[in-house]
């Protein structure tokens, strides 16, 4: 079968590899579409815990093509997705029930073979049916699961105001979940007007266009746009840019929460005044991937609570993986980029 295969960071080809067979307990999936996301750019650089050789790709939708012995939960031809995050079950964190902090976590497409390929196999316990959901929506199962975990991590007080900094696909998914999670208003800010237009179409209350390089002006504009002029109860950093990270605390209301949700480079630093965090009792939290959110995310996509229309802007075949990365990295008209296997 054809697959995107990395020998090392930045060294990849689209090549022929053996088609995997479903072992006992596994499901083989004929890959339909795979989302490309910022994480894949980090993996390309060898970051984000990437282990090579590797077939990347962690946002899959496809159909069941072969069932290993003992698997009776799925039908051949059923549309499914895969939770790419696997906990070990035996480290101190797992044994304490903190699966998301597993010290020996496996990630399909980061340190374990992923889905930029024509076929993939996965343990049936990681496979979730998305039958009946349009494939263009089901391909958002993994990022919506991460957003669902983000909502859980945020633990926002009902009735609060929220600001999501970043109008990328994952920011828009999380913004919708925050809205349905009890926020009184959700504002999305970003520099790209067409992404903000998509945010508005998806039902976000307010969008604010900010610049890429004027933090003081951005703080002023976003405070002015906030419900009481004094910021937001929850501020989500969903860009992975440290320049944006720097403006999160000043935009947070007294007693509010900053959620670090975007993926920065490991060496990046953000700055804040500790006196401000102390005096105004600001909480700063992180939310990493997810482990147990697939069922809830798929339900939210199926029921329309999370909408995805118009987010996919670019589609490429496996052979054009390089163009897909380029589009995600540098094409200002790209929102969600998808590989069609
Ligand atoms: Zn992703
Ligand atoms: Zn573990």
GROMACS .gro file of C-alpha atoms and ligand atoms in nm:
model
  343
    1UNK     CA    1   0.000   0.000   0.000
    2UNK     CA    2   0.098   0.362  -0.040
    3UNK     CA    3   0.201   0.556   0.271
    4UNK     CA    4   0.381   0.870   0.384
    5UNK     CA    5   0.694   0.730   0.545
    6UNK     CA    6   0.950   0.925   0.750
    7UNK     CA    7   1.297   0.777   0.804
    8UNK     CA    8   1.392   1.071   1.025
    9UNK     CA    9   1.277   1.425   1.096
   10UNK     CA   10   1.218   1.616   0.769
   11UNK     CA   11   1.313   1.307   0.563
   12UNK     CA   12   1.007   1.149   0.413
   13UNK     CA   13   0.871   0.995   0.094
   14UNK     CA   14   0.544   0.858  -0.033
   15UNK     CA   15   0.636   0.496  -0.075
   16UNK     CA   16   0.507   0.142  -0.096
   17UNK     CA   17   0.495  -0.042   0.239
   18UNK     CA   18   0.339  -0.378   0.332
   19UNK     CA   19  -0.037  -0.358   0.385
   20UNK     CA   20  -0.103  -0.444   0.752
   21UNK     CA   21  -0.325  -0.740   0.846
   22UNK     CA   22  -0.572  -0.721   1.134
   23UNK     CA   23  -0.426  -0.928   1.420
   24UNK     CA   24  -0.659  -1.074   1.686
   25UNK     CA   25  -0.840  -0.788   1.858
   26UNK     CA   26  -0.762  -0.545   1.577
   27UNK     CA   27  -0.961  -0.371   1.307
   28UNK     CA   28  -0.816  -0.288   0.967
   29UNK     CA   29  -0.939   0.039   0.824
   30UNK     CA   30  -0.941   0.149   0.463
   31UNK     CA   31  -0.844   0.510   0.512
   32UNK     CA   32  -1.080   0.770   0.364
   33UNK     CA   33  -0.958   1.108   0.486
   34UNK     CA   34  -0.697   1.221   0.735
   35UNK     CA   35  -0.677   1.571   0.877
   36UNK     CA   36  -0.341   1.746   0.872
   37UNK     CA   37  -0.284   1.966   1.174
   38UNK     CA   38  -0.021   2.181   1.338
   39UNK     CA   39   0.099   1.879   1.533
   40UNK     CA   40   0.203   1.719   1.204
   41UNK     CA   41   0.426   2.020   1.135
   42UNK     CA   42   0.592   1.971   1.475
   43UNK     CA   43   0.631   1.598   1.404
   44UNK     CA   44   0.787   1.683   1.067
   45UNK     CA   45   1.051   1.879   1.262
   46UNK     CA   46   1.105   1.587   1.500
   47UNK     CA   47   0.924   1.758   1.788
   48UNK     CA   48   0.617   1.649   1.987
   49UNK     CA   49   0.778   1.320   2.093
   50UNK     CA   50   0.810   1.194   1.735
   51UNK     CA   51   0.980   0.855   1.703
   52UNK     CA   52   1.109   0.749   1.359
   53UNK     CA   53   1.066   0.559   1.133
   54UNK     CA   54   0.708   0.679   1.127
   55UNK     CA   55   0.390   0.698   0.923
   56UNK     CA   56   0.236   1.017   1.066
   57UNK     CA   57  -0.132   1.114   1.069
   58UNK     CA   58  -0.367   1.098   1.368
   59UNK     CA   59  -0.704   1.238   1.250
   60UNK     CA   60  -0.855   0.954   1.050
   61UNK     CA   61  -1.191   0.860   0.912
   62UNK     CA   62  -1.231   0.546   0.704
   63UNK     CA   63  -1.426   0.224   0.675
   64UNK     CA   64  -1.377  -0.113   0.841
   65UNK     CA   65  -1.210  -0.339   0.590
   66UNK     CA   66  -1.104  -0.645   0.793
   67UNK     CA   67  -1.182  -0.773   1.143
   68UNK     CA   68  -0.926  -0.960   1.352
   69UNK     CA   69  -1.028  -1.266   1.553
   70UNK     CA   70  -1.252  -1.184   1.845
   71UNK     CA   71  -1.377  -0.850   1.715
   72UNK     CA   72  -1.755  -0.838   1.679
   73UNK     CA   73  -1.835  -0.473   1.754
   74UNK     CA   74  -1.807  -0.355   1.393
   75UNK     CA   75  -1.936  -0.444   1.047
   76UNK     CA   76  -1.726  -0.454   0.733
   77UNK     CA   77  -1.786  -0.122   0.555
   78UNK     CA   78  -1.884   0.067   0.871
   79UNK     CA   79  -1.742   0.419   0.888
   80UNK     CA   80  -1.512   0.460   1.186
   81UNK     CA   81  -1.245   0.677   1.343
   82UNK     CA   82  -0.962   0.590   1.581
   83UNK     CA   83  -0.858   0.744   1.911
   84UNK     CA   84  -0.484   0.780   1.844
   85UNK     CA   85  -0.388   0.815   2.211
   86UNK     CA   86  -0.309   0.496   2.401
   87UNK     CA   87  -0.235   0.475   2.775
   88UNK     CA   88  -0.010   0.204   2.915
   89UNK     CA   89  -0.235   0.102   3.206
   90UNK     CA   90   0.055   0.030   3.441
   91UNK     CA   91   0.240   0.352   3.522
   92UNK     CA   92   0.169   0.538   3.846
   93UNK     CA   93  -0.053   0.790   3.663
   94UNK     CA   94  -0.260   0.524   3.488
   95UNK     CA   95  -0.301   0.327   3.809
   96UNK     CA   96  -0.425   0.646   3.975
   97UNK     CA   97  -0.682   0.691   3.697
   98UNK     CA   98  -0.503   0.988   3.542
   99UNK     CA   99  -0.487   0.830   3.199
  100UNK     CA  100  -0.417   1.154   3.013
  101UNK     CA  101  -0.090   1.193   3.203
  102UNK     CA  102   0.028   0.838   3.124
  103UNK     CA  103   0.407   0.834   3.146
  104UNK     CA  104   0.439   0.582   2.861
  105UNK     CA  105   0.172   0.705   2.625
  106UNK     CA  106   0.163   0.580   2.269
  107UNK     CA  107   0.035   0.810   1.997
  108UNK     CA  108  -0.066   0.682   1.656
  109UNK     CA  109   0.108   0.909   1.410
  110UNK     CA  110   0.364   1.047   1.657
  111UNK     CA  111   0.554   0.759   1.819
  112UNK     CA  112   0.357   0.475   1.657
  113UNK     CA  113   0.238   0.411   1.300
  114UNK     CA  114  -0.041   0.648   1.198
  115UNK     CA  115  -0.286   0.705   0.917
  116UNK     CA  116  -0.131   0.886   0.620
  117UNK     CA  117  -0.161   0.558   0.431
  118UNK     CA  118  -0.416   0.359   0.235
  119UNK     CA  119  -0.477   0.117   0.523
  120UNK     CA  120  -0.413   0.109   0.897
  121UNK     CA  121  -0.481  -0.130   1.182
  122UNK     CA  122  -0.587  -0.039   1.534
  123UNK     CA  123  -0.693  -0.216   1.851
  124UNK     CA  124  -1.072  -0.240   1.838
  125UNK     CA  125  -1.099  -0.064   2.174
  126UNK     CA  126  -0.960   0.250   2.009
  127UNK     CA  127  -1.206   0.236   1.719
  128UNK     CA  128  -1.529   0.438   1.728
  129UNK     CA  129  -1.818   0.421   1.485
  130UNK     CA  130  -1.898   0.741   1.296
  131UNK     CA  131  -2.154   0.569   1.077
  132UNK     CA  132  -2.411   0.816   0.946
  133UNK     CA  133  -2.195   1.126   1.000
  134UNK     CA  134  -2.069   1.286   0.676
  135UNK     CA  135  -1.701   1.196   0.632
  136UNK     CA  136  -1.613   1.567   0.603
  137UNK     CA  137  -1.746   1.609   0.957
  138UNK     CA  138  -1.627   1.276   1.099
  139UNK     CA  139  -1.270   1.367   1.001
  140UNK     CA  140  -1.290   1.622   1.285
  141UNK     CA  141  -1.344   1.351   1.550
  142UNK     CA  142  -0.992   1.369   1.691
  143UNK     CA  143  -0.962   1.749   1.707
  144UNK     CA  144  -1.313   1.767   1.854
  145UNK     CA  145  -1.209   1.512   2.116
  146UNK     CA  146  -0.912   1.732   2.207
  147UNK     CA  147  -1.151   2.028   2.227
  148UNK     CA  148  -1.385   1.826   2.450
  149UNK     CA  149  -1.092   1.758   2.681
  150UNK     CA  150  -1.009   2.129   2.664
  151UNK     CA  151  -1.361   2.209   2.783
  152UNK     CA  152  -1.322   1.957   3.067
  153UNK     CA  153  -0.985   2.106   3.162
  154UNK     CA  154  -1.116   2.461   3.156
  155UNK     CA  155  -1.393   2.382   3.408
  156UNK     CA  156  -1.548   2.714   3.331
  157UNK     CA  157  -1.798   2.867   3.566
  158UNK     CA  158  -2.141   2.880   3.397
  159UNK     CA  159  -2.233   3.225   3.274
  160UNK     CA  160  -1.878   3.346   3.226
  161UNK     CA  161  -1.738   3.512   2.918
  162UNK     CA  162  -1.477   3.342   2.703
  163UNK     CA  163  -1.215   3.457   2.456
  164UNK     CA  164  -1.052   3.211   2.219
  165UNK     CA  165  -0.731   3.350   2.072
  166UNK     CA  166  -0.691   3.171   1.741
  167UNK     CA  167  -0.947   3.096   1.471
  168UNK     CA  168  -0.783   2.779   1.344
  169UNK     CA  169  -0.994   2.464   1.317
  170UNK     CA  170  -0.923   2.355   1.671
  171UNK     CA  171  -0.999   2.701   1.812
  172UNK     CA  172  -1.337   2.702   1.637
  173UNK     CA  173  -1.424   2.354   1.767
  174UNK     CA  174  -1.336   2.453   2.123
  175UNK     CA  175  -1.520   2.787   2.092
  176UNK     CA  176  -1.840   2.601   2.003
  177UNK     CA  177  -1.802   2.360   2.294
  178UNK     CA  178  -1.737   2.646   2.537
  179UNK     CA  179  -2.056   2.813   2.412
  180UNK     CA  180  -2.261   2.500   2.470
  181UNK     CA  181  -2.082   2.443   2.800
  182UNK     CA  182  -2.256   2.738   2.962
  183UNK     CA  183  -2.061   3.050   2.865
  184UNK     CA  184  -2.263   3.370   2.838
  185UNK     CA  185  -2.059   3.479   2.537
  186UNK     CA  186  -1.771   3.350   2.327
  187UNK     CA  187  -1.539   3.581   2.134
  188UNK     CA  188  -1.289   3.449   1.880
  189UNK     CA  189  -0.990   3.661   1.779
  190UNK     CA  190  -0.739   3.611   1.501
  191UNK     CA  191  -0.562   3.795   1.222
  192UNK     CA  192  -0.729   3.617   0.930
  193UNK     CA  193  -1.064   3.762   0.823
  194UNK     CA  194  -1.187   3.456   0.632
  195UNK     CA  195  -1.130   3.235   0.937
  196UNK     CA  196  -1.323   3.483   1.151
  197UNK     CA  197  -1.602   3.481   0.892
  198UNK     CA  198  -1.619   3.102   0.926
  199UNK     CA  199  -1.629   3.144   1.305
  200UNK     CA  200  -1.926   3.379   1.270
  201UNK     CA  201  -2.106   3.137   1.040
  202UNK     CA  202  -2.055   2.862   1.297
  203UNK     CA  203  -2.235   3.071   1.558
  204UNK     CA  204  -1.959   3.238   1.760
  205UNK     CA  205  -2.103   3.548   1.932
  206UNK     CA  206  -1.832   3.795   1.841
  207UNK     CA  207  -1.516   3.798   1.632
  208UNK     CA  208  -1.231   4.048   1.664
  209UNK     CA  209  -0.960   4.088   1.407
  210UNK     CA  210  -0.622   4.133   1.571
  211UNK     CA  211  -0.278   4.200   1.426
  212UNK     CA  212   0.010   3.956   1.424
  213UNK     CA  213   0.263   4.192   1.575
  214UNK     CA  214   0.109   4.463   1.793
  215UNK     CA  215   0.034   4.309   2.134
  216UNK     CA  216  -0.053   4.640   2.303
  217UNK     CA  217  -0.308   4.729   2.037
  218UNK     CA  218  -0.450   4.376   2.055
  219UNK     CA  219  -0.491   4.397   2.433
  220UNK     CA  220  -0.665   4.733   2.400
  221UNK     CA  221  -0.900   4.614   2.125
  222UNK     CA  222  -0.990   4.291   2.303
  223UNK     CA  223  -1.050   4.460   2.639
  224UNK     CA  224  -1.274   4.712   2.463
  225UNK     CA  225  -1.466   4.425   2.303
  226UNK     CA  226  -1.512   4.235   2.631
  227UNK     CA  227  -1.856   4.238   2.797
  228UNK     CA  228  -1.759   4.473   3.083
  229UNK     CA  229  -1.442   4.620   2.940
  230UNK     CA  230  -1.225   4.432   3.189
  231UNK     CA  231  -1.147   4.112   3.001
  232UNK     CA  232  -1.285   3.759   2.991
  233UNK     CA  233  -1.346   3.494   3.255
  234UNK     CA  234  -1.173   3.237   3.036
  235UNK     CA  235  -0.897   3.312   2.786
  236UNK     CA  236  -0.785   3.027   2.561
  237UNK     CA  237  -0.450   3.042   2.384
  238UNK     CA  238  -0.525   2.840   2.071
  239UNK     CA  239  -0.253   2.956   1.834
  240UNK     CA  240   0.071   2.814   1.973
  241UNK     CA  241   0.231   3.155   1.927
  242UNK     CA  242   0.424   3.287   2.229
  243UNK     CA  243   0.340   3.643   2.122
  244UNK     CA  244  -0.025   3.556   2.171
  245UNK     CA  245   0.058   3.369   2.492
  246UNK     CA  246   0.197   3.695   2.628
  247UNK     CA  247  -0.139   3.874   2.608
  248UNK     CA  248  -0.349   3.605   2.780
  249UNK     CA  249  -0.308   3.713   3.143
  250UNK     CA  250  -0.381   4.083   3.081
  251UNK     CA  251  -0.701   3.983   2.899
  252UNK     CA  252  -0.827   3.766   3.185
  253UNK     CA  253  -1.079   3.901   3.436
  254UNK     CA  254  -1.023   3.880   3.810
  255UNK     CA  255  -1.049   3.520   3.924
  256UNK     CA  256  -1.044   3.398   3.566
  257UNK     CA  257  -0.857   3.121   3.389
  258UNK     CA  258  -0.602   3.107   3.109
  259UNK     CA  259  -0.603   2.779   2.916
  260UNK     CA  260  -0.289   2.691   2.721
  261UNK     CA  261  -0.433   2.488   2.435
  262UNK     CA  262  -0.222   2.567   2.126
  263UNK     CA  263   0.099   2.372   2.063
  264UNK     CA  264   0.410   2.590   2.089
  265UNK     CA  265   0.764   2.480   2.022
  266UNK     CA  266   0.914   2.317   2.329
  267UNK     CA  267   1.169   2.598   2.371
  268UNK     CA  268   0.916   2.885   2.351
  269UNK     CA  269   0.861   3.112   2.650
  270UNK     CA  270   0.570   3.339   2.740
  271UNK     CA  271   0.579   3.624   2.990
  272UNK     CA  272   0.338   3.748   3.255
  273UNK     CA  273   0.358   3.959   3.566
  274UNK     CA  274   0.339   3.728   3.869
  275UNK     CA  275   0.201   4.013   4.079
  276UNK     CA  276  -0.093   4.037   3.841
  277UNK     CA  277  -0.160   3.661   3.862
  278UNK     CA  278  -0.130   3.682   4.242
  279UNK     CA  279  -0.336   3.995   4.297
  280UNK     CA  280  -0.616   3.907   4.059
  281UNK     CA  281  -0.609   3.533   4.137
  282UNK     CA  282  -0.564   3.416   3.779
  283UNK     CA  283  -0.544   3.041   3.716
  284UNK     CA  284  -0.319   2.917   3.432
  285UNK     CA  285  -0.389   2.566   3.305
  286UNK     CA  286  -0.286   2.339   3.021
  287UNK     CA  287  -0.488   2.091   2.819
  288UNK     CA  288  -0.302   1.820   2.630
  289UNK     CA  289  -0.462   1.597   2.365
  290UNK     CA  290  -0.727   1.369   2.519
  291UNK     CA  291  -0.764   1.010   2.627
  292UNK     CA  292  -1.131   0.943   2.696
  293UNK     CA  293  -1.322   1.206   2.499
  294UNK     CA  294  -1.397   1.034   2.167
  295UNK     CA  295  -1.747   0.916   2.252
  296UNK     CA  296  -1.858   1.259   2.370
  297UNK     CA  297  -1.696   1.433   2.074
  298UNK     CA  298  -1.859   1.206   1.817
  299UNK     CA  299  -2.197   1.259   1.986
  300UNK     CA  300  -2.146   1.637   1.967
  301UNK     CA  301  -2.058   1.615   1.596
  302UNK     CA  302  -2.348   1.380   1.525
  303UNK     CA  303  -2.599   1.601   1.702
  304UNK     CA  304  -2.472   1.922   1.542
  305UNK     CA  305  -2.366   2.083   1.870
  306UNK     CA  306  -2.025   2.113   1.709
  307UNK     CA  307  -2.040   2.218   1.344
  308UNK     CA  308  -1.766   2.196   1.085
  309UNK     CA  309  -1.915   2.335   0.762
  310UNK     CA  310  -1.670   2.542   0.565
  311UNK     CA  311  -1.363   2.465   0.776
  312UNK     CA  312  -1.198   2.228   0.524
  313UNK     CA  313  -1.044   2.445   0.253
  314UNK     CA  314  -0.775   2.223   0.101
  315UNK     CA  315  -0.766   1.856   0.000
  316UNK     CA  316  -0.465   1.667  -0.130
  317UNK     CA  317  -0.392   1.308  -0.225
  318UNK     CA  318  -0.125   1.109  -0.042
  319UNK     CA  319   0.119   1.183  -0.326
  320UNK     CA  320   0.085   1.554  -0.250
  321UNK     CA  321   0.169   1.529   0.120
  322UNK     CA  322   0.445   1.789   0.077
  323UNK     CA  323   0.201   2.035  -0.077
  324UNK     CA  324  -0.037   1.971   0.212
  325UNK     CA  325   0.234   2.060   0.465
  326UNK     CA  326   0.327   2.369   0.262
  327UNK     CA  327  -0.036   2.480   0.251
  328UNK     CA  328  -0.076   2.439   0.625
  329UNK     CA  329   0.251   2.619   0.692
  330UNK     CA  330   0.231   2.910   0.452
  331UNK     CA  331  -0.091   2.939   0.250
  332UNK     CA  332  -0.297   3.224   0.398
  333UNK     CA  333  -0.611   3.077   0.239
  334UNK     CA  334  -0.572   2.741   0.417
  335UNK     CA  335  -0.792   2.661   0.714
  336UNK     CA  336  -0.828   2.283   0.757
  337UNK     CA  337  -0.611   2.076   0.525
  338UNK     CA  338  -0.714   1.715   0.462
  339UNK     CA  339  -0.540   1.423   0.293
  340UNK     CA  340  -0.769   1.202   0.087
  341UNK     CA  341  -0.623   0.851   0.071
  342LIG    ZN1  342  -0.427   1.702   1.526
  343LIG    ZN1  343   0.049   0.485   3.185
   0.00000   0.00000   0.00000
